[in-house]
Amino acid sequence: MVRLALCSIAVLVADAFVAPRIRQHHCYYRAVNSETETPGWKRATPNALTALRLGCVPIVFGALRCDASRLACGCFAGASITDAFDGYLARRWRVESRLGAFLDPVADKLLVVTTLVALTASTPGVALPAAVIVAREVAVSALREYCADRGQRDAVAVGGAGKLKTATQMAALLVLTGRLAPRAGLGLLRASAALALYS
């Protein structure tokens, strides 16, 4: 499960840097234009994956509070996998929706913030990078709402640095929830906090 989650994080990084170039290629648009009507199960799958990630949030928090690191790590790994694939499948199948666009960042933030809060209570050294990451998420969310009210929602689009921050953050939390290598996990979390400030 941990290996699969790490592979999913690699997919996030690849999506940040490779996918935009693919979309610019003429073969991509030719393939998209040749698609027929999308089946219902394809339209439902990305949002179902996002809902599954939301369901993992209380399980991860409860497992960390009860010192069940294996359960916490497994649930967090599963949630990371859904994070890698819900948006990817929605774009690949051309089934993006307003509900999915709303739920995806909400699920991400709830999972990350809840996990950070639980880790802060049990893992030394997490508090400062956690505060930086949470403050950045609040600030970006507020900025997006401000731009949306002015009709400029795309002005705060996620870039390559933001996706790299997310991948580093997920890797750090995966290591820390499973208590696999605390020092390495803290190093990744601090790198994620630095990327959060940069992005």
XYZ file of C-alpha atoms in Angstrom:
199
model
C 0.000 0.000 0.000
C 2.831 2.381 0.857
C 4.551 1.662 -2.476
C 1.302 2.303 -4.321
C 0.870 5.598 -2.484
C 4.426 6.640 -3.385
C 3.697 5.761 -7.018
C 0.592 7.945 -6.792
C 2.712 10.815 -5.505
C 5.004 10.294 -8.508
C 1.910 10.562 -10.723
C 1.130 13.937 -9.127
C 4.624 15.195 -9.957
C 4.409 13.886 -13.519
C 0.988 15.468 -13.914
C 2.413 18.812 -12.853
C 5.138 18.881 -15.500
C 4.151 16.470 -18.296
C 0.376 16.794 -18.640
C 0.383 20.455 -19.802
C 2.709 19.551 -22.699
C 0.534 16.595 -23.678
C -2.547 18.806 -23.816
C -0.774 21.154 -26.230
C -0.161 18.363 -28.755
C -2.551 18.133 -31.708
C -3.042 14.377 -31.185
C -4.535 15.079 -27.753
C -7.262 17.268 -29.180
C -7.890 14.825 -32.018
C -8.450 12.031 -29.488
C -10.708 14.206 -27.322
C -12.834 15.294 -30.261
C -13.310 11.699 -31.372
C -14.901 10.628 -28.057
C -18.563 9.668 -27.945
C -20.976 10.265 -25.073
C -19.386 9.379 -21.729
C -20.968 6.496 -19.751
C -22.474 7.293 -16.351
C -19.949 5.227 -14.401
C -17.122 7.308 -15.844
C -18.841 10.514 -14.784
C -19.369 9.178 -11.256
C -15.963 7.584 -10.607
C -13.831 10.733 -9.990
C -16.330 12.184 -7.497
C -16.660 8.777 -5.795
C -12.885 8.695 -5.297
C -13.000 12.185 -3.795
C -15.825 11.132 -1.453
C -13.760 8.104 -0.425
C -10.896 10.437 0.486
C -13.272 12.479 2.648
C -14.318 9.278 4.401
C -10.692 8.499 5.239
C -10.252 11.766 7.177
C -11.890 10.744 10.489
C -10.322 7.279 10.290
C -6.806 8.712 9.945
C -7.394 11.166 12.798
C -8.862 8.529 15.096
C -6.093 6.043 14.303
C -3.378 8.595 15.091
C -5.046 9.576 18.350
C -5.312 5.892 19.321
C -1.678 5.252 18.371
C -2.667 2.856 15.572
C 0.071 3.914 13.161
C -0.431 1.065 10.690
C -4.126 1.838 10.276
C -3.391 5.563 9.975
C -0.673 4.959 7.385
C -2.853 2.561 5.382
C -5.829 4.928 5.301
C -3.616 7.891 4.451
C -1.981 5.880 1.663
C -5.411 4.992 0.257
C -6.486 8.626 0.433
C -3.288 9.690 -1.358
C -4.045 7.220 -4.137
C -7.512 8.704 -4.663
C -5.946 12.186 -4.690
C -3.675 11.157 -7.540
C -6.382 9.589 -9.665
C -9.646 11.505 -9.231
C -8.472 14.599 -11.077
C -6.463 12.557 -13.570
C -9.471 10.416 -14.507
C -11.778 13.437 -14.701
C -9.443 15.128 -17.183
C -8.705 11.955 -19.132
C -12.388 11.101 -19.550
C -13.423 14.744 -19.973
C -15.924 14.535 -17.099
C -14.841 17.556 -15.047
C -17.698 18.936 -12.950
C -18.297 21.887 -10.651
C -18.981 19.510 -7.775
C -15.682 17.710 -8.349
C -13.784 20.993 -8.691
C -15.243 22.063 -5.332
C -14.871 18.783 -3.429
C -11.330 17.901 -4.554
C -9.499 20.800 -2.827
C -11.830 20.559 0.179
C -10.987 16.868 0.627
C -7.265 17.593 0.214
C -7.278 20.360 2.816
C -9.352 18.395 5.330
C -7.088 15.370 5.017
C -3.856 17.367 5.339
C -4.966 19.722 8.117
C -6.567 16.951 10.185
C -3.476 14.762 9.863
C -1.180 17.645 10.777
C -3.248 18.456 13.876
C -3.109 14.842 15.026
C 0.639 14.603 14.366
C 1.343 17.884 16.179
C 0.008 16.339 19.376
C 2.220 13.261 19.125
C 5.311 14.066 17.028
C 7.940 16.643 18.099
C 8.995 19.130 15.444
C 5.783 19.044 13.423
C 4.166 22.180 14.906
C 6.128 24.865 13.010
C 5.931 23.423 9.471
C 2.293 22.490 10.173
C 1.516 26.101 11.108
C 3.174 27.354 7.903
C 1.262 24.879 5.721
C -2.107 25.567 7.358
C -1.598 29.358 7.221
C -0.735 29.096 3.527
C -3.844 27.008 2.807
C -6.086 29.514 4.586
C -4.481 32.447 2.760
C -4.768 30.791 -0.666
C -8.383 29.795 -0.027
C -9.245 33.361 0.945
C -7.452 34.721 -2.118
C -9.320 32.320 -4.391
C -12.652 33.394 -2.930
C -11.708 37.041 -3.440
C -10.724 36.416 -7.068
C -13.883 34.368 -7.666
C -16.037 37.272 -6.440
C -14.268 39.487 -8.979
C -14.754 36.948 -11.774
C -11.063 36.025 -11.880
C -11.104 32.481 -10.471
C -8.302 31.324 -12.804
C -5.952 34.025 -11.475
C -4.912 31.670 -8.632
C -4.507 28.490 -10.652
C -2.336 25.677 -9.270
C 1.127 25.660 -10.859
C 3.956 23.171 -10.998
C 5.463 24.348 -7.692
C 2.103 23.944 -5.970
C 1.730 20.378 -7.205
C 5.280 19.577 -6.188
C 4.477 20.975 -2.744
C 1.439 18.708 -2.550
C 3.453 15.638 -3.571
C 6.188 16.402 -1.004
C 3.575 17.056 1.657
C 1.775 13.762 0.986
C 5.073 11.843 1.084
C 6.019 13.498 4.395
C 2.672 12.744 6.010
C 2.741 9.173 4.740
C 6.133 8.606 6.384
C 5.105 10.351 9.610
C 1.739 8.616 10.022
C 3.392 5.219 9.662
C 6.363 6.231 11.824
C 8.554 4.745 9.092
C 11.430 7.239 9.332
C 10.579 10.229 11.558
C 13.665 12.289 10.667
C 13.131 11.832 6.939
C 9.446 12.622 7.381
C 10.222 15.842 9.225
C 12.739 16.798 6.537
C 10.119 16.290 3.823
C 7.546 18.232 5.833
C 9.941 21.177 6.233
C 10.665 21.071 2.494
C 6.925 21.098 1.875
C 6.528 24.119 4.155
C 9.269 25.930 2.202
C 7.535 25.104 -1.081
C 4.255 26.299 0.427
C 5.815 29.710 1.059
C 7.335 29.789 -2.420
C 4.203 28.708 -4.279
